[in-house]
Amino acid sequence: MVQQYCSNDSIPARSHAHEVTEEKQIRSKAEFESKRPHLNRQQLLRSLEATKESAFSVRRYCHTCERLVLKSDTQQHEGHHVKEGVFDKELSHPTSILTPLDNRKSQAQYYFSTSTVEFLVSELRRLSYSRVLCVGAPRLHEALLQNDDITSMLLDIDHRYAQFYSQESYQCANMFNGFFYEEEGSQICQRFLQSCVEEPIALVIDPPFGALATVLAHGVKKLWAMAGKELPTVLVFPYFMESHITLALPSFKMLDYQVTYDNHQHFKAHMQKHGGVKAIRCEDLH
């Protein structure tokens, strides 16, 4: 089921318990650089445009290198796990191409089901939000980009999305401590959030399973601080952790809606009537 929280309180004083030390920043960035393709954002976008301009039959995605490639490049990827043929819709919906990460301790990925995405999109449109920051919610981001009346930005720790989106549409970031892995990432996100002065904006956050409420709350408050005010926020979290959430984020209230996922054995859409435990909590959006 889903939970909803609301608050008109001012943003609490920032806790330093989860601040990123310089040493951790260096270590995190080094790990990020070792995993991502050795191409900058401009090169990645040129690769995307080249793929879009090419015929379906010559488009490839190398799962070994985690990169879009063309048939002419296949010699460099001999022996790799390569997907042959990439549809236009897959380019605009990268979660249909990318293999979900399965590191259960840190980066396990579970994608919203179609019914959950449709519900969230319909509610955001009904409430007339013109901007949405999707944090760890790539499926929702994909869907919102198909709506001309909503501008969406994705924050996710998975660097693979960089080859599908511009810097204004995606930034690699850690939702818990607010660390951005690219130099201009924080400024770009802040500009997006501060547009709330002219346009109504909402946050939708789907943290990893097992996330600590106190650490998550720190990340939420950091995003609010970047915006300069507390923003309407939807948070997906296990319903049985309600007391932890309300302690860390007293303004939040439970909303009775159950979230389902396409690739989670316990919380799939067809199991919705049998008591899945992932839930939505959000601020009063009015």
CSV table of N, CA and C in Angstrom, one decimal, residues 1-8 224 230 233-237 239 242 245-247 249-257 279-286:
chain,number,residue,atom,x,y,z
A,1,MET,N,0.8,-1.2,0.0
A,1,MET,CA,0.0,0.0,0.0
A,1,MET,C,0.9,1.2,0.0
A,2,VAL,N,0.3,2.4,-0.1
A,2,VAL,CA,1.1,3.6,-0.2
A,2,VAL,C,0.8,4.5,0.9
A,3,GLN,N,1.8,5.3,1.3
A,3,GLN,CA,1.6,6.2,2.4
A,3,GLN,C,1.9,7.6,2.0
A,4,GLN,N,1.2,8.6,2.6
A,4,GLN,CA,1.4,10.0,2.2
A,4,GLN,C,1.6,10.8,3.4
A,5,TYR,N,2.5,11.8,3.3
A,5,TYR,CA,2.9,12.7,4.4
A,5,TYR,C,2.8,14.1,3.9
A,6,CYS,N,2.5,15.0,4.8
A,6,CYS,CA,2.4,16.4,4.4
A,6,CYS,C,3.0,17.3,5.5
A,7,SER,N,3.6,18.4,5.0
A,7,SER,CA,4.1,19.4,6.0
A,7,SER,C,4.2,20.8,5.4
A,8,ASN,N,4.0,21.7,6.2
A,8,ASN,CA,4.3,23.1,5.9
A,8,ASN,C,5.4,23.7,6.7
A,224,TRP,N,15.6,19.6,-1.0
A,224,TRP,CA,14.8,20.7,-0.6
A,224,TRP,C,15.6,22.0,-0.4
A,230,GLU,N,10.8,23.5,0.9
A,230,GLU,CA,10.3,22.1,1.0
A,230,GLU,C,9.4,21.9,-0.2
A,233,THR,N,6.6,16.0,-2.3
A,233,THR,CA,7.5,14.9,-2.5
A,233,THR,C,6.8,13.6,-2.4
A,234,VAL,N,7.0,12.7,-3.3
A,234,VAL,CA,6.5,11.3,-3.3
A,234,VAL,C,7.6,10.4,-3.0
A,235,LEU,N,7.5,9.6,-1.9
A,235,LEU,CA,8.5,8.7,-1.5
A,235,LEU,C,8.0,7.3,-1.4
A,236,VAL,N,8.6,6.4,-2.1
A,236,VAL,CA,8.2,5.0,-2.1
A,236,VAL,C,9.1,4.2,-1.1
A,237,PHE,N,8.3,3.6,-0.1
A,237,PHE,CA,9.0,3.0,1.0
A,237,PHE,C,8.2,1.9,1.6
A,239,TYR,N,5.7,-0.1,3.8
A,239,TYR,CA,4.7,0.4,4.7
A,239,TYR,C,5.0,0.1,6.2
A,242,GLU,N,6.8,2.7,8.5
A,242,GLU,CA,6.2,4.0,8.7
A,242,GLU,C,6.7,4.8,9.8
A,245,ILE,N,10.0,6.5,9.0
A,245,ILE,CA,9.9,7.6,8.1
A,245,ILE,C,9.3,8.8,8.8
A,246,THR,N,8.2,8.6,9.6
A,246,THR,CA,7.6,9.8,10.3
A,246,THR,C,8.5,10.4,11.4
A,247,LEU,N,9.4,9.6,11.9
A,247,LEU,CA,10.4,10.1,12.8
A,247,LEU,C,11.5,11.0,12.1
A,249,LEU,N,11.1,12.2,8.9
A,249,LEU,CA,10.5,13.2,8.1
A,249,LEU,C,9.1,13.4,8.6
A,250,PRO,N,8.9,14.1,9.7
A,250,PRO,CA,7.6,14.3,10.4
A,250,PRO,C,6.5,14.8,9.5
A,251,SER,N,6.8,15.5,8.4
A,251,SER,CA,5.8,16.1,7.6
A,251,SER,C,5.1,15.1,6.7
A,252,PHE,N,5.6,13.9,6.6
A,252,PHE,CA,5.1,12.9,5.6
A,252,PHE,C,3.9,12.1,6.2
A,253,LYS,N,2.9,11.8,5.3
A,253,LYS,CA,1.7,11.1,5.6
A,253,LYS,C,1.6,9.9,4.7
A,254,MET,N,1.0,8.8,5.2
A,254,MET,CA,0.8,7.6,4.4
A,254,MET,C,-0.3,7.8,3.4
A,255,LEU,N,0.0,7.3,2.1
A,255,LEU,CA,-1.0,7.3,1.1
A,255,LEU,C,-1.3,5.8,0.7
A,256,ASP,N,-2.6,5.5,0.6
A,256,ASP,CA,-3.0,4.1,0.4
A,256,ASP,C,-2.9,3.7,-1.0
A,257,TYR,N,-1.7,3.5,-1.5
A,257,TYR,CA,-1.5,3.0,-2.9
A,257,TYR,C,-0.3,2.0,-2.9
A,279,ALA,N,5.6,0.6,-0.6
A,279,ALA,CA,4.5,1.6,-0.5
A,279,ALA,C,4.9,3.0,-1.0
A,280,ILE,N,4.0,3.9,-1.1
A,280,ILE,CA,4.3,5.3,-1.5
A,280,ILE,C,4.0,6.2,-0.3
A,281,ARG,N,4.9,7.1,0.0
A,281,ARG,CA,4.6,8.1,1.0
A,281,ARG,C,4.9,9.4,0.3
A,282,CYS,N,4.0,10.4,0.5
A,282,CYS,CA,4.3,11.6,-0.1
A,282,CYS,C,3.7,12.8,0.7
A,283,GLU,N,4.3,13.9,0.4
A,283,GLU,CA,3.8,15.2,1.0
A,283,GLU,C,2.5,15.5,0.4
A,284,ASP,N,1.7,16.3,1.1
A,284,ASP,CA,0.5,16.8,0.6
A,284,ASP,C,0.8,17.6,-0.6
A,285,LEU,N,0.3,17.2,-1.8
A,285,LEU,CA,0.6,17.9,-3.0
A,285,LEU,C,-0.2,19.1,-3.3
A,286,HIS,N,-0.9,19.6,-2.4
A,286,HIS,CA,-1.7,20.8,-2.5
A,286,HIS,C,-1.2,21.9,-1.6
